[in-house]
Amino acid sequence: MLDFSNSSSSLDPPRLELLLKMKFSLQQEGKKKWLENRELKYEKFFPVEFMNDKDFVLNHIKKYSYGLQHASTQLKKDREFVLKVIQQQADEFRFASRSICNDKELIFAALKQFLGIWGYTSFELKTDKKFVLEMIREIVLAAVKQNGEALCCVDHKFKSDEEIVLEAIKQNKKALGYVRKDLLLDREFMLRAVKTIFPEFSDLDSFDFSQKDIMMKLVQENGWLLEYASDELKNDREIVLNAVKNHNHSLRYASENLKNDKEIALMAVKHNGFALQYVSDELKRDKEVVLTALRQAPSLEYASDELKNDKEVVLTAVRQCGTLLKHAGEMLQRDQEIILEAIKQTSDSLEYVPPDLLGDKQFLLQVVKYAYDGIIDYLPIEISNDKEFVSEAIKLNSLAIVATQREDPELVMEALKCNGFVLEYSDELYRARMQQCYHGAYLGNTTTHH
């Protein structure tokens, strides 16, 4: 630094001019260096010249997602500044001063962007019931503005909050499906909802569920709203078709007349076989409708008794889900072809096989070929204790009677000889298998020992 306070009289003008030029040059160089340093990334601290510089700190946070922790105490206490920081990087809120951590407005602003901020709020606010409820509502509101269907996950009371609900359906029409029934039955709310979802109805001055043009729009987006339609519209084929296209279970709300409409029934069960429960009794006797449903879902229980005794229908059912054997007619529950098809799908279907068939060893040996593990649980004790039968069964399928092998070394060896199946590895069993199946071939050290 140059001091000119006492030297001006002793310096001639050329000398003074030179010193001034030097000072100016150094200042220019210093300014350049300051500007360069201002663009650097600082990991551990901010130099004092930048600690209290609002623009610098904000820019650093914008570029590198951190920096408030290195700012001055004054800035950490500056409410307006911290609000700007939160807008850039919400989780920087944790480095604000203690007083800021009690500022409800700032906390709300931060939480809307980053829920993790909750961990940095003061104890006083965390235990303030009114504040917590307000905060939760703000979070819910922010969530549905981003994804309307988030309404499905919120507490019931928020599904009656008109502001939250309207924001949700504005973001996604499907969110109307998660609104509480009391709101759906509120004509004033539904008027606002319809105007929100469908701008073409912005001039609408009233709403009710008998207006076909409005209901058509609603069921095309949320077919289940057919439940609230007038009886006349529930018997309107066009309305019901559109509702079922959108939501196959909406068939349950159609008139009895349209539940007997085969085209509508087929459309419903083709996309969801369980919709078979809503078709008319007459169509539950229709083989095409029932087979279409069964190919989509395990819905045999809703078929007519007549079709539960139809072999083609029952075979189709048990091939999709073996335990549907329980819904088959009494005679077909004894049909060995059907039983074997059911067991191929799952051994659990043995639960529905008539007891006398479970005592037939020859039949059981057929079952063993197709069953997975666990069939021993369904067999009569005299069969499961019959060592000759179990040994024969192991030859057909070692997995089918796993439980029995645990306690009988002879059966363990029988399974090993058949296909190498064992419940637990041991060197002894390994050597036995190598001897029996591979004539004692030596393959080097293949055990787990080193």
CSV table of C-alpha atoms in Angstrom, one decimal:
chain,number,residue,atom,x,y,z
A,1,MET,CA,0.0,0.0,0.0
A,2,LEU,CA,1.3,3.4,-0.9
A,3,ASP,CA,0.9,6.3,1.5
A,4,PHE,CA,0.9,9.8,-0.1
A,5,SER,CA,-0.2,11.7,3.0
A,6,ASN,CA,3.2,13.3,3.9
A,7,SER,CA,5.2,13.0,0.7
A,8,SER,CA,3.3,15.1,-1.8
A,9,SER,CA,5.5,18.2,-1.2
A,10,SER,CA,8.7,16.3,-1.6
A,11,LEU,CA,7.7,14.5,-4.8
A,12,ASP,CA,8.0,16.2,-8.1
A,13,PRO,CA,5.0,15.9,-10.5
A,14,PRO,CA,6.5,13.1,-12.7
A,15,ARG,CA,7.3,11.0,-9.6
A,16,LEU,CA,3.8,11.5,-8.2
A,17,GLU,CA,2.2,10.6,-11.6
A,18,LEU,CA,4.3,7.4,-11.7
A,19,LEU,CA,3.1,6.4,-8.2
A,20,LEU,CA,-0.5,7.1,-9.1
A,21,LYS,CA,-0.2,4.9,-12.2
A,22,MET,CA,1.3,2.1,-10.1
A,23,LYS,CA,-1.5,2.3,-7.6
A,24,PHE,CA,-4.1,2.3,-10.3
A,25,SER,CA,-2.5,-0.7,-12.0
A,26,LEU,CA,-2.3,-2.6,-8.8
A,27,GLN,CA,-6.0,-1.9,-8.1
A,28,GLN,CA,-6.9,-3.1,-11.6
A,29,GLU,CA,-4.9,-6.3,-11.0
A,30,GLY,CA,-6.6,-6.7,-7.6
A,31,LYS,CA,-10.1,-6.3,-9.1
A,32,LYS,CA,-9.3,-8.9,-11.8
A,33,LYS,CA,-8.1,-11.3,-9.1
A,34,TRP,CA,-11.2,-10.6,-7.0
A,35,LEU,CA,-13.5,-11.3,-10.0
A,36,GLU,CA,-11.6,-14.5,-10.7
A,37,ASN,CA,-11.8,-15.7,-7.1
A,38,ARG,CA,-15.5,-14.9,-7.1
A,39,GLU,CA,-16.0,-17.6,-9.7
A,40,LEU,CA,-14.1,-20.3,-7.9
A,41,LYS,CA,-15.7,-23.3,-6.1
A,42,TYR,CA,-15.1,-23.2,-2.3
A,43,GLU,CA,-15.5,-26.5,-0.5
A,44,LYS,CA,-14.4,-25.8,3.1
A,45,PHE,CA,-15.1,-22.1,3.6
A,46,PHE,CA,-15.8,-18.8,1.9
A,47,PRO,CA,-13.0,-16.1,2.1
A,48,VAL,CA,-14.0,-13.2,4.3
A,49,GLU,CA,-14.5,-11.0,1.2
A,50,PHE,CA,-17.3,-13.2,0.0
A,51,MET,CA,-18.9,-14.5,3.3
A,52,ASN,CA,-21.3,-11.6,3.5
A,53,ASP,CA,-21.8,-11.2,-0.3
A,54,LYS,CA,-25.5,-12.1,-1.0
A,55,ASP,CA,-25.0,-12.4,-4.7
A,56,PHE,CA,-21.9,-14.5,-4.4
A,57,VAL,CA,-23.5,-16.9,-1.9
A,58,LEU,CA,-26.6,-17.3,-4.0
A,59,ASN,CA,-24.6,-17.9,-7.1
A,60,HIS,CA,-22.4,-20.5,-5.4
A,61,ILE,CA,-25.5,-22.3,-4.2
A,62,LYS,CA,-27.1,-22.2,-7.6
A,63,LYS,CA,-23.9,-23.6,-9.3
A,64,TYR,CA,-22.8,-26.1,-6.7
A,65,SER,CA,-25.9,-26.8,-4.6
A,66,TYR,CA,-24.3,-25.8,-1.3
A,67,GLY,CA,-22.8,-22.8,0.5
A,68,LEU,CA,-25.0,-21.3,3.2
A,69,GLN,CA,-23.0,-23.1,5.8
A,70,HIS,CA,-20.0,-20.9,4.8
A,71,ALA,CA,-21.9,-17.7,4.7
A,72,SER,CA,-21.8,-15.0,7.5
A,73,THR,CA,-24.0,-15.2,10.5
A,74,GLN,CA,-25.7,-12.0,9.3
A,75,LEU,CA,-26.8,-13.8,6.1
A,76,LYS,CA,-27.9,-16.9,8.0
A,77,LYS,CA,-30.2,-14.7,10.0
A,78,ASP,CA,-31.5,-12.7,7.0
A,79,ARG,CA,-35.0,-14.0,6.5
A,80,GLU,CA,-35.4,-12.7,2.9
A,81,PHE,CA,-32.0,-14.0,1.9
A,82,VAL,CA,-32.7,-17.4,3.4
A,83,LEU,CA,-36.0,-17.5,1.5
A,84,LYS,CA,-34.1,-17.0,-1.7
A,85,VAL,CA,-31.7,-19.7,-0.8
A,86,ILE,CA,-34.5,-22.1,-0.2
A,87,GLN,CA,-35.9,-21.4,-3.6
A,88,GLN,CA,-32.5,-22.4,-5.1
A,89,GLN,CA,-31.8,-25.3,-2.8
A,90,ALA,CA,-34.3,-26.2,-0.2
A,91,ASP,CA,-32.1,-28.5,1.9
A,92,GLU,CA,-29.7,-25.6,2.6
A,93,PHE,CA,-32.3,-24.5,5.1
A,94,ARG,CA,-30.6,-26.7,7.7
A,95,PHE,CA,-27.7,-24.1,7.9
A,96,ALA,CA,-30.0,-21.2,8.6
A,97,SER,CA,-29.8,-19.6,12.1
A,98,ARG,CA,-31.9,-20.9,15.0
A,99,SER,CA,-34.3,-18.1,14.7
A,100,ILE,CA,-35.0,-18.9,11.1
A,101,CYS,CA,-35.7,-22.5,12.1
A,102,ASN,CA,-38.8,-21.2,14.0
A,103,ASP,CA,-40.1,-19.3,11.0
A,104,LYS,CA,-43.2,-21.1,9.9
A,105,GLU,CA,-43.5,-19.5,6.4
A,106,LEU,CA,-39.9,-20.4,5.6
A,107,ILE,CA,-40.3,-23.9,6.8
A,108,PHE,CA,-43.5,-24.3,4.7
A,109,ALA,CA,-41.6,-23.0,1.6
A,110,ALA,CA,-38.7,-25.4,2.2
A,111,LEU,CA,-40.9,-28.4,2.9
A,112,LYS,CA,-42.8,-28.0,-0.3
A,113,GLN,CA,-39.5,-28.7,-2.1
A,114,PHE,CA,-37.6,-31.0,0.3
A,115,LEU,CA,-39.4,-33.0,3.0
A,116,GLY,CA,-36.1,-33.7,4.7
A,117,ILE,CA,-36.2,-30.2,6.1
A,118,TRP,CA,-38.5,-31.4,8.8
A,119,GLY,CA,-35.5,-32.9,10.6
A,120,TYR,CA,-34.0,-29.4,11.0
A,121,THR,CA,-37.0,-27.6,12.4
A,122,SER,CA,-37.1,-26.5,16.0
A,123,PHE,CA,-38.4,-28.8,18.8
A,124,GLU,CA,-41.0,-26.1,19.6
A,125,LEU,CA,-42.5,-26.3,16.1
A,126,LYS,CA,-42.3,-30.1,15.9
A,127,THR,CA,-44.5,-30.3,19.1
A,128,ASP,CA,-46.9,-27.6,17.9
A,129,LYS,CA,-49.9,-29.6,16.9
A,130,LYS,CA,-51.6,-26.9,15.0
A,131,PHE,CA,-48.4,-26.1,13.0
A,132,VAL,CA,-47.8,-29.8,12.3
A,133,LEU,CA,-51.4,-30.2,10.9
A,134,GLU,CA,-50.9,-27.1,8.8
A,135,MET,CA,-47.6,-28.4,7.6
A,136,ILE,CA,-49.0,-31.8,6.6
A,137,ARG,CA,-51.8,-30.1,4.7
A,138,GLU,CA,-49.3,-28.0,2.8
A,139,ILE,CA,-47.3,-31.1,2.0
A,140,VAL,CA,-50.4,-32.9,0.7
A,141,LEU,CA,-51.4,-29.8,-1.3
A,142,ALA,CA,-47.9,-29.7,-2.9
A,143,ALA,CA,-48.0,-33.4,-3.6
A,144,VAL,CA,-51.3,-33.5,-5.4
A,145,LYS,CA,-50.2,-30.4,-7.5
A,146,GLN,CA,-47.4,-32.6,-8.8
A,147,ASN,CA,-49.3,-35.8,-9.1
A,148,GLY,CA,-53.1,-35.8,-8.7
A,149,GLU,CA,-53.3,-39.5,-8.0
A,150,ALA,CA,-51.2,-39.0,-4.8
A,151,LEU,CA,-54.7,-38.3,-3.4
A,152,CYS,CA,-55.1,-42.0,-3.0
A,153,CYS,CA,-52.4,-42.2,-0.4
A,154,VAL,CA,-53.5,-39.3,1.9
A,155,ASP,CA,-55.5,-39.4,5.1
A,156,HIS,CA,-59.3,-39.5,4.7
A,157,LYS,CA,-59.8,-36.0,6.0
A,158,PHE,CA,-57.8,-34.6,3.1
A,159,LYS,CA,-60.1,-36.4,0.6
A,160,SER,CA,-62.8,-34.1,1.8
A,161,ASP,CA,-60.7,-30.9,1.5
A,162,GLU,CA,-62.1,-29.1,-1.5
A,163,GLU,CA,-58.9,-27.2,-2.3
A,164,ILE,CA,-56.7,-30.3,-2.2
A,165,VAL,CA,-59.2,-32.3,-4.2
A,166,LEU,CA,-59.7,-29.7,-6.9
A,167,GLU,CA,-55.9,-29.3,-7.2
A,168,ALA,CA,-55.6,-33.1,-7.5
A,169,ILE,CA,-58.2,-33.5,-10.2
A,170,LYS,CA,-56.9,-30.4,-12.1
A,171,GLN,CA,-53.6,-32.2,-12.3
A,172,ASN,CA,-55.1,-35.6,-13.1
A,173,LYS,CA,-58.8,-36.4,-13.9
A,174,LYS,CA,-58.3,-39.9,-12.5
A,175,ALA,CA,-57.9,-38.4,-9.0
A,176,LEU,CA,-61.7,-38.0,-8.8
A,177,GLY,CA,-61.6,-41.7,-8.1
A,178,TYR,CA,-60.1,-41.1,-4.6
A,179,VAL,CA,-62.6,-38.4,-3.5
A,180,ARG,CA,-64.8,-39.1,-0.6
A,181,LYS,CA,-68.4,-40.0,-1.3
A,182,ASP,CA,-69.8,-37.1,0.7
A,183,LEU,CA,-68.1,-34.7,-1.7
A,184,LEU,CA,-69.2,-36.6,-4.8
A,185,LEU,CA,-72.8,-36.3,-3.6
A,186,ASP,CA,-72.3,-32.5,-3.1
A,187,ARG,CA,-73.7,-30.9,-6.3
A,188,GLU,CA,-71.9,-27.6,-5.7
A,189,PHE,CA,-68.6,-29.4,-5.4
A,190,MET,CA,-69.3,-31.6,-8.5
A,191,LEU,CA,-70.2,-28.4,-10.4
A,192,ARG,CA,-66.8,-27.0,-9.5
A,193,ALA,CA,-65.1,-30.3,-10.3
A,194,VAL,CA,-66.7,-30.6,-13.7
A,195,LYS,CA,-65.7,-27.1,-14.6
A,196,THR,CA,-62.1,-27.8,-13.4
A,197,ILE,CA,-61.8,-31.1,-15.4
A,198,PHE,CA,-63.7,-30.1,-18.5
A,199,PRO,CA,-63.2,-26.5,-19.6
A,200,GLU,CA,-66.0,-26.9,-22.2
A,201,PHE,CA,-68.5,-26.8,-19.3
A,202,SER,CA,-67.1,-23.6,-17.9
A,203,ASP,CA,-70.5,-21.9,-18.4
A,204,LEU,CA,-72.4,-24.7,-16.6
A,205,ASP,CA,-74.6,-23.3,-13.8
A,206,SER,CA,-75.8,-26.5,-12.2
A,207,PHE,CA,-75.0,-30.2,-12.0
A,208,ASP,CA,-76.8,-33.4,-11.4
A,209,PHE,CA,-76.0,-37.0,-12.3
A,210,SER,CA,-78.8,-37.3,-14.8
A,211,GLN,CA,-77.2,-35.0,-17.4
A,212,LYS,CA,-76.1,-37.3,-20.1
A,213,ASP,CA,-73.5,-35.1,-21.8
A,214,ILE,CA,-71.7,-34.5,-18.5
A,215,MET,CA,-72.0,-38.1,-17.3
A,216,MET,CA,-70.7,-39.3,-20.6
A,217,LYS,CA,-67.5,-37.3,-20.1
A,218,LEU,CA,-67.2,-38.4,-16.5
A,219,VAL,CA,-67.6,-42.1,-17.1
A,220,GLN,CA,-65.1,-42.0,-20.0
A,221,GLU,CA,-62.5,-40.8,-17.4
A,222,ASN,CA,-63.9,-42.6,-14.3
A,223,GLY,CA,-66.2,-45.5,-15.3
A,224,TRP,CA,-67.1,-46.3,-11.6
A,225,LEU,CA,-69.0,-42.9,-11.5
A,226,LEU,CA,-71.8,-44.9,-13.1
A,227,GLU,CA,-72.7,-45.7,-9.5
A,228,TYR,CA,-74.0,-42.2,-9.1
A,229,ALA,CA,-75.8,-41.9,-12.4
A,230,SER,CA,-79.6,-41.7,-12.6
A,231,ASP,CA,-81.5,-45.0,-13.1
A,232,GLU,CA,-82.3,-43.8,-16.6
A,233,LEU,CA,-78.6,-43.4,-17.5
A,234,LYS,CA,-77.7,-46.7,-15.8
A,235,ASN,CA,-80.0,-48.2,-18.5
A,236,ASP,CA,-78.5,-46.1,-21.3
A,237,ARG,CA,-76.4,-48.5,-23.4
A,238,GLU,CA,-74.0,-45.8,-24.7
A,239,ILE,CA,-73.3,-44.6,-21.2
A,240,VAL,CA,-72.8,-48.1,-19.8
A,241,LEU,CA,-70.5,-49.1,-22.7
A,242,ASN,CA,-68.3,-46.2,-22.1
A,243,ALA,CA,-68.2,-46.8,-18.4
A,244,VAL,CA,-67.3,-50.4,-18.8
A,245,LYS,CA,-64.6,-49.5,-21.4
A,246,ASN,CA,-62.9,-47.3,-18.8
A,247,HIS,CA,-63.5,-49.5,-15.7
A,248,ASN,CA,-64.8,-53.0,-16.1
A,249,HIS,CA,-66.1,-53.4,-12.6
A,250,SER,CA,-68.5,-50.5,-13.3
A,251,LEU,CA,-70.8,-53.2,-14.8
A,252,ARG,CA,-72.0,-53.8,-11.2
A,253,TYR,CA,-73.8,-50.4,-11.4
A,254,ALA,CA,-75.6,-51.0,-14.7
A,255,SER,CA,-79.3,-51.8,-15.0
A,256,GLU,CA,-80.3,-55.5,-14.8
A,257,ASN,CA,-81.3,-55.1,-18.5
A,258,LEU,CA,-77.7,-54.1,-19.5
A,259,LYS,CA,-76.1,-56.7,-17.2
A,260,ASN,CA,-77.8,-59.1,-19.6
A,261,ASP,CA,-76.2,-57.5,-22.7
A,262,LYS,CA,-73.7,-60.0,-24.0
A,263,GLU,CA,-71.5,-57.4,-25.8
A,264,ILE,CA,-71.2,-55.3,-22.7
A,265,ALA,CA,-70.5,-58.4,-20.6
A,266,LEU,CA,-67.8,-59.7,-22.9
A,267,MET,CA,-66.1,-56.4,-22.9
A,268,ALA,CA,-66.0,-56.4,-19.1
A,269,VAL,CA,-64.8,-59.9,-18.6
A,270,LYS,CA,-62.3,-59.8,-21.4
A,271,HIS,CA,-60.4,-57.1,-19.4
A,272,ASN,CA,-61.2,-58.4,-15.9
A,273,GLY,CA,-62.5,-61.9,-15.5
A,274,PHE,CA,-63.8,-61.1,-12.0
A,275,ALA,CA,-66.4,-58.9,-13.7
A,276,LEU,CA,-68.2,-62.2,-14.3
A,277,GLN,CA,-69.8,-61.7,-10.9
A,278,TYR,CA,-71.8,-58.7,-12.2
A,279,VAL,CA,-73.3,-60.2,-15.3
A,280,SER,CA,-76.8,-61.6,-15.3
A,281,ASP,CA,-77.6,-65.1,-14.3
A,282,GLU,CA,-78.4,-65.9,-17.9
A,283,LEU,CA,-74.9,-64.8,-19.0
A,284,LYS,CA,-73.3,-66.8,-16.2
A,285,ARG,CA,-74.7,-69.8,-18.1
A,286,ASP,CA,-73.2,-68.5,-21.4
A,287,LYS,CA,-70.1,-70.7,-22.1
A,288,GLU,CA,-68.4,-68.0,-24.3
A,289,VAL,CA,-68.8,-65.4,-21.6
A,290,VAL,CA,-67.5,-67.7,-18.8
A,291,LEU,CA,-64.6,-69.0,-20.8
A,292,THR,CA,-63.6,-65.5,-21.7
A,293,ALA,CA,-63.6,-64.6,-18.1
A,294,LEU,CA,-61.6,-67.6,-17.0
A,295,ARG,CA,-58.9,-67.0,-19.5
A,296,GLN,CA,-58.4,-63.6,-17.9
A,297,ALA,CA,-58.9,-64.4,-14.2
A,298,PRO,CA,-59.7,-67.3,-11.8
A,299,SER,CA,-63.4,-66.5,-11.6
A,300,LEU,CA,-65.0,-70.0,-11.8
A,301,GLU,CA,-66.9,-69.4,-8.5
A,302,TYR,CA,-69.2,-66.9,-10.4
A,303,ALA,CA,-70.1,-69.3,-13.2
A,304,SER,CA,-73.5,-71.1,-13.2
A,305,ASP,CA,-73.7,-74.5,-11.5
A,306,GLU,CA,-74.3,-75.9,-15.0
A,307,LEU,CA,-70.9,-74.7,-16.3
A,308,LYS,CA,-69.2,-75.7,-13.1
A,309,ASN,CA,-70.0,-79.2,-14.3
A,310,ASP,CA,-68.8,-78.6,-17.8
A,311,LYS,CA,-65.4,-80.3,-18.2
A,312,GLU,CA,-64.0,-77.9,-20.8
A,313,VAL,CA,-64.9,-74.9,-18.5
A,314,VAL,CA,-63.4,-76.6,-15.4
A,315,LEU,CA,-60.2,-77.7,-17.3
A,316,THR,CA,-59.7,-74.1,-18.5
A,317,ALA,CA,-60.1,-72.9,-14.9
A,318,VAL,CA,-57.7,-75.3,-13.2
A,319,ARG,CA,-55.1,-74.7,-15.8
A,320,GLN,CA,-55.1,-71.1,-14.8
A,321,CYS,CA,-55.4,-71.7,-11.1
A,322,GLY,CA,-55.3,-75.2,-9.7
A,323,THR,CA,-57.2,-74.4,-6.5
A,324,LEU,CA,-60.3,-73.5,-8.5
A,325,LEU,CA,-60.9,-77.3,-8.3
A,326,LYS,CA,-62.8,-76.4,-5.1
A,327,HIS,CA,-65.5,-74.6,-7.3
A,328,ALA,CA,-65.9,-77.5,-9.7
A,329,GLY,CA,-69.0,-79.7,-9.6
A,330,GLU,CA,-68.9,-82.7,-7.4
A,331,MET,CA,-68.4,-85.2,-10.2
A,332,LEU,CA,-65.6,-83.2,-11.8
A,333,GLN,CA,-63.8,-82.9,-8.5
A,334,ARG,CA,-63.3,-86.7,-9.0
A,335,ASP,CA,-62.2,-86.5,-12.6
A,336,GLN,CA,-58.6,-87.7,-12.6
A,337,GLU,CA,-57.7,-85.6,-15.7
A,338,ILE,CA,-59.0,-82.5,-14.1
A,339,ILE,CA,-57.2,-83.3,-10.8
A,340,LEU,CA,-53.9,-83.9,-12.5
A,341,GLU,CA,-54.2,-80.6,-14.5
A,342,ALA,CA,-54.9,-78.8,-11.3
A,343,ILE,CA,-51.9,-80.4,-9.5
A,344,LYS,CA,-49.7,-79.5,-12.4
A,345,GLN,CA,-50.6,-75.9,-11.6
A,346,THR,CA,-50.2,-76.1,-7.9
A,347,SER,CA,-49.9,-78.9,-5.3
A,348,ASP,CA,-52.3,-76.9,-3.1
A,349,SER,CA,-55.2,-78.2,-5.2
A,350,LEU,CA,-54.8,-81.5,-3.4
A,351,GLU,CA,-56.7,-80.0,-0.6
A,352,TYR,CA,-59.9,-80.2,-2.7
A,353,VAL,CA,-59.4,-83.8,-3.9
A,354,PRO,CA,-62.0,-86.3,-2.4
A,355,PRO,CA,-60.5,-88.2,0.5
A,356,ASP,CA,-61.0,-91.7,-1.0
A,357,LEU,CA,-58.9,-90.7,-4.0
A,358,LEU,CA,-56.1,-89.7,-1.7
A,359,GLY,CA,-56.1,-93.2,-0.4
A,360,ASP,CA,-55.6,-94.7,-3.9
A,361,LYS,CA,-51.9,-95.4,-4.2
A,362,GLN,CA,-51.9,-95.9,-8.0
A,363,PHE,CA,-53.6,-92.6,-8.5
A,364,LEU,CA,-51.2,-90.9,-6.1
A,365,LEU,CA,-48.3,-92.2,-8.0
A,366,GLN,CA,-49.7,-90.4,-11.0
A,367,VAL,CA,-50.1,-87.3,-8.9
A,368,VAL,CA,-46.5,-87.5,-7.7
A,369,LYS,CA,-45.2,-87.1,-11.3
A,370,TYR,CA,-46.7,-83.6,-11.5
A,371,ALA,CA,-46.8,-82.3,-8.0
A,372,TYR,CA,-44.3,-79.9,-6.5
A,373,ASP,CA,-43.0,-80.3,-3.0
A,374,GLY,CA,-45.3,-80.7,0.0
A,375,ILE,CA,-47.9,-83.2,-1.2
A,376,ILE,CA,-47.1,-85.4,1.8
A,377,ASP,CA,-49.1,-82.9,3.9
A,378,TYR,CA,-52.3,-83.9,2.1
A,379,LEU,CA,-51.9,-87.7,2.3
A,380,PRO,CA,-53.5,-90.0,4.8
A,381,ILE,CA,-51.0,-91.0,7.5
A,382,GLU,CA,-51.0,-94.7,6.5
A,383,ILE,CA,-49.9,-93.7,3.0
A,384,SER,CA,-47.2,-91.2,4.1
A,385,ASN,CA,-45.8,-93.9,6.5
A,386,ASP,CA,-45.8,-96.6,3.8
A,387,LYS,CA,-42.1,-96.8,3.0
A,388,GLU,CA,-42.6,-98.9,-0.1
A,389,PHE,CA,-45.0,-96.3,-1.5
A,390,VAL,CA,-42.7,-93.4,-0.6
A,391,SER,CA,-39.7,-95.1,-2.1
A,392,GLU,CA,-41.6,-95.6,-5.4
A,393,ALA,CA,-42.8,-92.0,-5.3
A,394,ILE,CA,-39.2,-90.7,-4.8
A,395,LYS,CA,-38.2,-92.5,-8.0
A,396,LEU,CA,-40.9,-90.5,-9.8
A,397,ASN,CA,-40.3,-87.1,-8.2
A,398,SER,CA,-37.9,-86.6,-5.3
A,399,LEU,CA,-39.2,-83.1,-4.6
A,400,ALA,CA,-42.8,-84.3,-4.1
A,401,ILE,CA,-42.1,-85.8,-0.7
A,402,VAL,CA,-39.3,-83.7,0.7
A,403,ALA,CA,-40.5,-83.8,4.3
A,404,THR,CA,-40.3,-87.6,4.5
A,405,GLN,CA,-36.7,-87.7,3.5
A,406,ARG,CA,-35.5,-85.7,6.4
A,407,GLU,CA,-35.8,-88.6,8.9
A,408,ASP,CA,-35.0,-91.6,6.7
A,409,PRO,CA,-31.4,-92.2,5.5
A,410,GLU,CA,-32.6,-94.9,3.1
A,411,LEU,CA,-35.0,-92.5,1.4
A,412,VAL,CA,-32.2,-89.9,1.2
A,413,MET,CA,-30.1,-92.4,-0.7
A,414,GLU,CA,-33.0,-93.3,-2.9
A,415,ALA,CA,-33.5,-89.7,-4.0
A,416,LEU,CA,-29.8,-89.2,-4.5
A,417,LYS,CA,-29.7,-92.3,-6.8
A,418,CYS,CA,-32.7,-91.1,-8.8
A,419,ASN,CA,-31.6,-87.6,-9.7
A,420,GLY,CA,-29.1,-86.3,-7.2
A,421,PHE,CA,-31.6,-84.4,-5.1
A,422,VAL,CA,-30.6,-83.9,-1.4
A,423,LEU,CA,-31.8,-81.5,1.2
A,424,GLU,CA,-28.3,-80.5,2.3
A,425,TYR,CA,-24.9,-81.0,0.9
A,426,SER,CA,-22.4,-83.3,2.5
A,427,ASP,CA,-19.1,-84.8,1.3
A,428,GLU,CA,-20.5,-88.2,2.1
A,429,LEU,CA,-23.5,-87.7,-0.2
A,430,TYR,CA,-21.3,-86.1,-2.8
A,431,ARG,CA,-19.1,-89.2,-2.9
A,432,ALA,CA,-22.0,-91.6,-3.0
A,433,ARG,CA,-23.5,-89.7,-6.0
A,434,MET,CA,-20.2,-89.7,-7.8
A,435,GLN,CA,-19.8,-93.4,-7.3
A,436,GLN,CA,-23.4,-94.3,-8.2
A,437,CYS,CA,-23.9,-92.0,-11.2
A,438,TYR,CA,-20.4,-91.4,-12.5
A,439,HIS,CA,-18.6,-94.7,-11.6
A,440,GLY,CA,-16.4,-93.0,-9.1
A,441,ALA,CA,-14.8,-90.6,-11.6
A,442,TYR,CA,-12.3,-88.3,-9.9
A,443,LEU,CA,-12.7,-84.6,-10.8
A,444,GLY,CA,-10.2,-83.1,-8.5
A,445,ASN,CA,-11.1,-81.2,-5.3
A,446,THR,CA,-14.7,-80.0,-5.9
A,447,THR,CA,-15.8,-79.9,-2.2
A,448,THR,CA,-15.9,-76.7,-0.2
A,449,HIS,CA,-12.7,-77.6,1.7
A,450,HIS,CA,-9.5,-75.8,0.9
